[in-house]
PDB file of C-alpha atoms in Angstrom:
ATOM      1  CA  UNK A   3      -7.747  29.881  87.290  1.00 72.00           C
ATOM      2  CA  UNK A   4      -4.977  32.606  88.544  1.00 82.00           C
ATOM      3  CA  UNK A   5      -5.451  34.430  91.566  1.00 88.00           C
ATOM      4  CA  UNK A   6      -3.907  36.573  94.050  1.00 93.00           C
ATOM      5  CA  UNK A   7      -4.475  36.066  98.113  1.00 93.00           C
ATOM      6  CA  UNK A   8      -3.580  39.342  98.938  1.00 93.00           C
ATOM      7  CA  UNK A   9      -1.154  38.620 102.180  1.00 90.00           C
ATOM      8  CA  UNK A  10       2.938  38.051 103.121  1.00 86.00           C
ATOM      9  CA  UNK A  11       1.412  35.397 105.790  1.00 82.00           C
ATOM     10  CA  UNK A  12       3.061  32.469 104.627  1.00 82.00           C
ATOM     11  CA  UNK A  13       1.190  30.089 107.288  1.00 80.00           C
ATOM     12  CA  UNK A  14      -2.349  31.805 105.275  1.00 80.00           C
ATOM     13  CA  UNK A  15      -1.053  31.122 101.959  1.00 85.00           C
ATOM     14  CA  UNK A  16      -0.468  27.020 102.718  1.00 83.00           C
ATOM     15  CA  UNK A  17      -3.735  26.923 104.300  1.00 79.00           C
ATOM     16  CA  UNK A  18      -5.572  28.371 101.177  1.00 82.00           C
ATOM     17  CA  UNK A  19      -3.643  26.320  98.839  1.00 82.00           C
ATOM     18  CA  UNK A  20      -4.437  23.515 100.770  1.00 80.00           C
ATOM     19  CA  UNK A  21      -8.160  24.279 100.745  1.00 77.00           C
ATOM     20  CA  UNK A  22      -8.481  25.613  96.872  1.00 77.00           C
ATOM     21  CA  UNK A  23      -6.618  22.499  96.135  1.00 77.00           C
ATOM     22  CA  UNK A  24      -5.127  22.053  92.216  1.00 81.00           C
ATOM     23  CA  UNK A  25      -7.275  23.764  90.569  1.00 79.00           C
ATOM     24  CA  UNK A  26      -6.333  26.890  91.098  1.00 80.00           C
ATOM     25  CA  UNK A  27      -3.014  28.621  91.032  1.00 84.00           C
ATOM     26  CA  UNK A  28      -2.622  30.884  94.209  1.00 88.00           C
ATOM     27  CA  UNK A  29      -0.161  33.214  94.212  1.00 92.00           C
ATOM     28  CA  UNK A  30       0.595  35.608  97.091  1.00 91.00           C
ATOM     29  CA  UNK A  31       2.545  38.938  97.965  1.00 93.00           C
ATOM     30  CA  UNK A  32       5.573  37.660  97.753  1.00 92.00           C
ATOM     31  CA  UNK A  33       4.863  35.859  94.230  1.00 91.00           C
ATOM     32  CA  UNK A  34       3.817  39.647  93.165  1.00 92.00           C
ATOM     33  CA  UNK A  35       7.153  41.145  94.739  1.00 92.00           C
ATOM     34  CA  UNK A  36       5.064  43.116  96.748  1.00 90.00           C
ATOM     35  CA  UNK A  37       7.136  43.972  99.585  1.00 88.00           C
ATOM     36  CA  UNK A  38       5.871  46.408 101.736  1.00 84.00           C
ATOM     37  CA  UNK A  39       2.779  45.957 104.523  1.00 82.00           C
ATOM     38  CA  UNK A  40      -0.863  46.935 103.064  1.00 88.00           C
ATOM     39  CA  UNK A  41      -3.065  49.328 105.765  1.00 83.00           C
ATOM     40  CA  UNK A  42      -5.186  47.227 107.996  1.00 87.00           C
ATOM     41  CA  UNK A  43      -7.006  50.576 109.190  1.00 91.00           C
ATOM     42  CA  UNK A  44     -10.819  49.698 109.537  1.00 94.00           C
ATOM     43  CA  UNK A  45     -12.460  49.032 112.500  1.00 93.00           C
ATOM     44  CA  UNK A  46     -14.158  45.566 111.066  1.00 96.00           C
ATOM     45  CA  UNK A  47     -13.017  42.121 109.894  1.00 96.00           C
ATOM     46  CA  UNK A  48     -14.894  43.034 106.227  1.00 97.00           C
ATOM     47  CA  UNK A  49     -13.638  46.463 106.070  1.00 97.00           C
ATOM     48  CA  UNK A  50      -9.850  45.292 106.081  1.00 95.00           C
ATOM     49  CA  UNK A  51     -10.519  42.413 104.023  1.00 96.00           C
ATOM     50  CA  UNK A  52     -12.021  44.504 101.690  1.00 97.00           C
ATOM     51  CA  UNK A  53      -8.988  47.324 102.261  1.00 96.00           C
ATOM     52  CA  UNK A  54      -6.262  44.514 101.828  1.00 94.00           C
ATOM     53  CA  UNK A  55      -8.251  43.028  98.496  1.00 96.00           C
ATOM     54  CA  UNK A  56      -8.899  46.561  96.782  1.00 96.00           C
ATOM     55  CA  UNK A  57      -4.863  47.941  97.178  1.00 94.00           C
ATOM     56  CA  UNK A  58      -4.153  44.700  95.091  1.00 94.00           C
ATOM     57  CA  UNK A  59      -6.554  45.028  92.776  1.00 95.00           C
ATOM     58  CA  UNK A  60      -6.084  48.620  91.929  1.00 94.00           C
ATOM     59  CA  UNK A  61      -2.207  48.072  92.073  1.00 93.00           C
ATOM     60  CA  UNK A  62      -1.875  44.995  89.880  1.00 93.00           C
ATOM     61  CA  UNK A  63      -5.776  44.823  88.218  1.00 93.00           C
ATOM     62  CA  UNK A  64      -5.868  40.955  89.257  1.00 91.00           C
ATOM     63  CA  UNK A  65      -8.445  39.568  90.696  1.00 90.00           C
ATOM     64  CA  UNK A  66      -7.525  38.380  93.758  1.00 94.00           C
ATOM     65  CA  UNK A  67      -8.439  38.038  97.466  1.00 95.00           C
ATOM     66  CA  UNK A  68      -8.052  38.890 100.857  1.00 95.00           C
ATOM     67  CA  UNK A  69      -8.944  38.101 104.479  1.00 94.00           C
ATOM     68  CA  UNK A  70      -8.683  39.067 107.778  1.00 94.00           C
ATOM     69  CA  UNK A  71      -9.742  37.164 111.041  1.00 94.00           C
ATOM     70  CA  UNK A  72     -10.384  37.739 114.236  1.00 96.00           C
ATOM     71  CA  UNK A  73     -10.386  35.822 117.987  1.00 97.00           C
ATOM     72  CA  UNK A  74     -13.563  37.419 119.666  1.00 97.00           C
ATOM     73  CA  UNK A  75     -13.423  36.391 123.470  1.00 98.00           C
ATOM     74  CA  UNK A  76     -16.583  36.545 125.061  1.00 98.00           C
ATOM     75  CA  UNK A  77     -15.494  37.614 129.040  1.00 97.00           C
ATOM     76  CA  UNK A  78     -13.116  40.258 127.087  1.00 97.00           C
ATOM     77  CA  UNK A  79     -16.040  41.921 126.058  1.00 97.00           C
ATOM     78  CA  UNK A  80     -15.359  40.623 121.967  1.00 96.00           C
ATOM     79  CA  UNK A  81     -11.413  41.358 122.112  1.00 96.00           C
ATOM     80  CA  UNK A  82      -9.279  40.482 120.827  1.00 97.00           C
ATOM     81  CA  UNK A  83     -11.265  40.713 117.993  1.00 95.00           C
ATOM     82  CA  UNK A  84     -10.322  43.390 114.690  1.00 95.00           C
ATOM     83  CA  UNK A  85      -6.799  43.365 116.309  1.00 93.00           C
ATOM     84  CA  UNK A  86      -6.248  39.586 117.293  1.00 94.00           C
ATOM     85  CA  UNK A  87      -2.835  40.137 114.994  1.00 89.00           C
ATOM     86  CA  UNK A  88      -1.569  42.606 116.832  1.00 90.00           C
ATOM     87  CA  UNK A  89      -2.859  42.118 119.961  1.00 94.00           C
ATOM     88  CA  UNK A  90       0.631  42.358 121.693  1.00 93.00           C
ATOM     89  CA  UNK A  91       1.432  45.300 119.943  1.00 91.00           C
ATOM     90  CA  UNK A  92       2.941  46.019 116.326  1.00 85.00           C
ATOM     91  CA  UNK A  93       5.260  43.771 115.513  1.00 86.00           C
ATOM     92  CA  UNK A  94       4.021  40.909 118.294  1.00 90.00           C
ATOM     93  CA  UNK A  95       4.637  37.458 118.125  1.00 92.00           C
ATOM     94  CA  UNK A  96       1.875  34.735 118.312  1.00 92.00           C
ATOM     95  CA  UNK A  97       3.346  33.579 121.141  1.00 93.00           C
ATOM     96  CA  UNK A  98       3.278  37.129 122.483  1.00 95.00           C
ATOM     97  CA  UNK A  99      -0.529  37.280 121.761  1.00 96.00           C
ATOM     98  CA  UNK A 100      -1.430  34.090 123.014  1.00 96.00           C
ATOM     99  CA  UNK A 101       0.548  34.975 126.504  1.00 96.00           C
ATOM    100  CA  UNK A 102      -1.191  38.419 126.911  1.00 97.00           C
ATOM    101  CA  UNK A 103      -4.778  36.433 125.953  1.00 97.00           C
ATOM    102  CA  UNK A 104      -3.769  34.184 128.770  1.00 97.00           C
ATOM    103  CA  UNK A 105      -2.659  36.674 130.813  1.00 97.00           C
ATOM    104  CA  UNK A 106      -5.887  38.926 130.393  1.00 97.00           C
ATOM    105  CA  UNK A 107      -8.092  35.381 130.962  1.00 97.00           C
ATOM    106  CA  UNK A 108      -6.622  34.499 134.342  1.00 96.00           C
ATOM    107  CA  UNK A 109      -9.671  34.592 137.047  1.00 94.00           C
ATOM    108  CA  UNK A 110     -12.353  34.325 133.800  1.00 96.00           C
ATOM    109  CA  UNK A 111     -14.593  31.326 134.492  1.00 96.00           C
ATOM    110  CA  UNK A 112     -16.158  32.086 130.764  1.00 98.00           C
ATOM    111  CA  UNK A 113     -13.961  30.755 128.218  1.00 98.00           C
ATOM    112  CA  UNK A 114     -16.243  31.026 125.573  1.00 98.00           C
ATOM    113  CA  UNK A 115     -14.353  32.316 122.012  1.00 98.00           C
ATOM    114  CA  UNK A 116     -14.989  31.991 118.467  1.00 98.00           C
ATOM    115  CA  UNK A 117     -13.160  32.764 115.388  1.00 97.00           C
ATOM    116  CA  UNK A 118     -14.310  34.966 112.719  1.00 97.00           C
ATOM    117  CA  UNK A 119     -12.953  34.877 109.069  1.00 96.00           C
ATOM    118  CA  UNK A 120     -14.560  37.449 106.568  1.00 97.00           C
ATOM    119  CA  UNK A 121     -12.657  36.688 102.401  1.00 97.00           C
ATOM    120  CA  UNK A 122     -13.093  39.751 100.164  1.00 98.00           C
ATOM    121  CA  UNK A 123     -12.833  38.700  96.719  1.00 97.00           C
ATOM    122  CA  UNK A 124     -12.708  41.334  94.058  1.00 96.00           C
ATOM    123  CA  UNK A 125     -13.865  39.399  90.930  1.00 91.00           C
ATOM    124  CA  UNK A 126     -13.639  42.160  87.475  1.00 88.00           C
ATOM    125  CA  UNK A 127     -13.578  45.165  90.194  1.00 90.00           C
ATOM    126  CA  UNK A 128     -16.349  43.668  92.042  1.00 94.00           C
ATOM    127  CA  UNK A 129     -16.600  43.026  95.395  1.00 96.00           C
ATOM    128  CA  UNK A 130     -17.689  39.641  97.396  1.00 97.00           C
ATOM    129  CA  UNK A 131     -17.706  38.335 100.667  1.00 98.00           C
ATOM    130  CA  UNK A 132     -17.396  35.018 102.869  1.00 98.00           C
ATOM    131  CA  UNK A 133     -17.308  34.760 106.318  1.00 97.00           C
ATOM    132  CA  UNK A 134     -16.845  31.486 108.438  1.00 97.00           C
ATOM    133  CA  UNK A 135     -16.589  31.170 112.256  1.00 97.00           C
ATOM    134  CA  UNK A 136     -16.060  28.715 114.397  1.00 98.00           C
ATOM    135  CA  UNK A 137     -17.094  27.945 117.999  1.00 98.00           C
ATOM    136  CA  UNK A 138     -14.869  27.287 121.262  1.00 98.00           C
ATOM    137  CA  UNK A 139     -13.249  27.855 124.423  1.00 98.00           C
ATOM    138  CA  UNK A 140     -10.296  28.811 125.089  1.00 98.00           C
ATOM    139  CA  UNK A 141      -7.733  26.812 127.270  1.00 97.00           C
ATOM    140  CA  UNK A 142      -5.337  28.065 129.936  1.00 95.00           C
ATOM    141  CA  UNK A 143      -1.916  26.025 128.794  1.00 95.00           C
ATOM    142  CA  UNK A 144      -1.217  26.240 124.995  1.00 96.00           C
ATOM    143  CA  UNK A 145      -1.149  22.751 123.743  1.00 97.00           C
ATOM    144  CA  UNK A 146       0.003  21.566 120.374  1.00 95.00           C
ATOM    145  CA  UNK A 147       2.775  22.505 118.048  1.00 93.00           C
ATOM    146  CA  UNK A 148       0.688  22.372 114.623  1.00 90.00           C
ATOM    147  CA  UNK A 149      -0.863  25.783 113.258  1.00 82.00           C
ATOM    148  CA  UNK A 150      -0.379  29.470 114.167  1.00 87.00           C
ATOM    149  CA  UNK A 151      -1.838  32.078 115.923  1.00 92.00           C
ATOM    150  CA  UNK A 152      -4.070  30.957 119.085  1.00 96.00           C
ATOM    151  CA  UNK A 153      -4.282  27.814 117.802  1.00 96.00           C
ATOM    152  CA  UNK A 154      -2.625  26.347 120.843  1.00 97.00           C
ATOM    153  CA  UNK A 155      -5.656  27.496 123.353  1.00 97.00           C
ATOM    154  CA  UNK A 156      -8.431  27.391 121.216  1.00 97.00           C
ATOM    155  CA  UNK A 157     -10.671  23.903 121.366  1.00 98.00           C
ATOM    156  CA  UNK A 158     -13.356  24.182 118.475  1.00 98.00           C
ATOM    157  CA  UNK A 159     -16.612  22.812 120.022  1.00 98.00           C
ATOM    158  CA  UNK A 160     -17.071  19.185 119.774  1.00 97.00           C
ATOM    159  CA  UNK A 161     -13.337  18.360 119.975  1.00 97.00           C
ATOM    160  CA  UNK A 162     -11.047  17.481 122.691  1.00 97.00           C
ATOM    161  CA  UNK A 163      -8.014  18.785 120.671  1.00 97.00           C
ATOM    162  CA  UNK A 164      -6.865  22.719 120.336  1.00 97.00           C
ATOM    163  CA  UNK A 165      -6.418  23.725 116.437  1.00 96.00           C
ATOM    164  CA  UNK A 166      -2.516  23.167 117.424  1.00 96.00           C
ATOM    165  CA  UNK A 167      -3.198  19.312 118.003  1.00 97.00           C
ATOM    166  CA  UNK A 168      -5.120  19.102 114.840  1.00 96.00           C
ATOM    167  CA  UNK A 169      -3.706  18.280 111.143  1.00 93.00           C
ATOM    168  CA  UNK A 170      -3.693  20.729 108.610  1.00 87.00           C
ATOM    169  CA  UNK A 171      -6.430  18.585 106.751  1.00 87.00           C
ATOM    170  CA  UNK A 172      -8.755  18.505 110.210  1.00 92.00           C
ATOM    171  CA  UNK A 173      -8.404  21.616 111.134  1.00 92.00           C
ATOM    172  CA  UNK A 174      -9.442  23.146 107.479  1.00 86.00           C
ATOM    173  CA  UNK A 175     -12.549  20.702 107.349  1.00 89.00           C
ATOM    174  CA  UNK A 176     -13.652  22.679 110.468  1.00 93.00           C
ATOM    175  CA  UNK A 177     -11.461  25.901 110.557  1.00 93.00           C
ATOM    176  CA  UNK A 178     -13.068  29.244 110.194  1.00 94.00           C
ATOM    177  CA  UNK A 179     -10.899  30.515 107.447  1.00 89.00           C
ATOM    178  CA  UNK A 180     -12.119  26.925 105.791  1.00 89.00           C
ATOM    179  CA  UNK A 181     -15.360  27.719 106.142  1.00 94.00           C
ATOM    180  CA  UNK A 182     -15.017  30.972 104.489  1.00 95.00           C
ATOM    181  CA  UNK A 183     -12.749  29.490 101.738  1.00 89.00           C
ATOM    182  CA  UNK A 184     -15.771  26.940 100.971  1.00 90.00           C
ATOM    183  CA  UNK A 185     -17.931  29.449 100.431  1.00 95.00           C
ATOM    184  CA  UNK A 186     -15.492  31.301  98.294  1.00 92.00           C
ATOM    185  CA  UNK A 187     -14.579  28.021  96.165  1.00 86.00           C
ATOM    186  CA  UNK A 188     -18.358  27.371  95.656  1.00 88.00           C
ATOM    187  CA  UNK A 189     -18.899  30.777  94.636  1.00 91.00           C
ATOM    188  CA  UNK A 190     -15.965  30.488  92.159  1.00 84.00           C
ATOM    189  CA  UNK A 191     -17.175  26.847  90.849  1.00 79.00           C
ATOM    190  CA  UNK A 192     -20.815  28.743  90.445  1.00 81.00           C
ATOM    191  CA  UNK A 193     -19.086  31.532  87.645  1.00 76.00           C
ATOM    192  CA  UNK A 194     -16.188  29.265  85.854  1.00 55.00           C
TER     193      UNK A 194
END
């Protein structure tokens, strides 16, 4: 089966291949020569998964699928949350993000986090959704050089090591985004 992840992340795209594995062909932005940024405008992790999935769809009529996540701290009152990407600012780096997360944690006893993941698949210009999350805390020295993102201060619950320590292959057996994608592949297995 042919689809479309609707994003220019290239760190996304590896994970999802990973995860969907052979039998699928995953093609991204890039692959469509889509060049320029897609609006990120709602005010919820569905909403601009959903925005991301429909431009693509209604651009290109493939099905295809999109995603957006979200760090929600729990002594930052849910933030980062719908803007854990740009965080910083437009045009941040992760390592900008993770330093103003620090930054805005120093003093915070809670450390409690978890990361969201909501997929919008549009499926024949129909629309379906996965979400995974994950449970942690977050750490006050980044550790790890594996992943993106927070990974280096976030410690899913029940491990010792941040998503940053982890392999590809661990982290996605645990990952929120691999939750979401699991539901998503079953869901896809369930109509082929």
């Amino acid at each position: 089966m042919d689809i479309v992840f609707a994003t220019h992340n290239r760190h996304k795209s590896e994970e999802a291949c990973q995860i969907l594995g052979p039998r699928w062909t995953l093609r991204n932005l890039h692959d469509l020569g889509q060049t320029e940024e897609i609006p990120e405008t709602a005010d919820t992790l569905q909403g601009n998964a959903l925005q991301k999935a429909q431009f693509v769809y209604d651009k290109y009529h493939l099905s295809c699928f999109a995603d957006d996540t979200g760090l929600e701290v729990e002594a930052l009152n849910g933030a980062p949350g719908v803007y854990s990407a740009r965080y910083a600012g437009e045009h941040c780096s992760f390592a900008d993000n993770v330093n103003k997360l620090l930054h805005e944690m120093q003093g915070k006893t809670n450390r409690r986090a978890c990361f969201k993941t909501v997929v919008a698949l549009i499926l024949d210009g129909e629309a379906h959704f996965f979400e995974g999350r994950v449970d942690g805390t977050i750490i006050e020295n980044p550790r790890g050089a594996e992943g993106f993102g927070y990974d280096p201060v976030f410690v899913p619950d029940g491990f010792s090591e941040t998503f940053a320590e982890m392999s590809a292959e661990q982290k996605n057996k645990i990952s929120h985004r691999g939750r979401a994608m699991a539901k998503l592949i079953e869901f896809l297995q369930n109509i082929d």
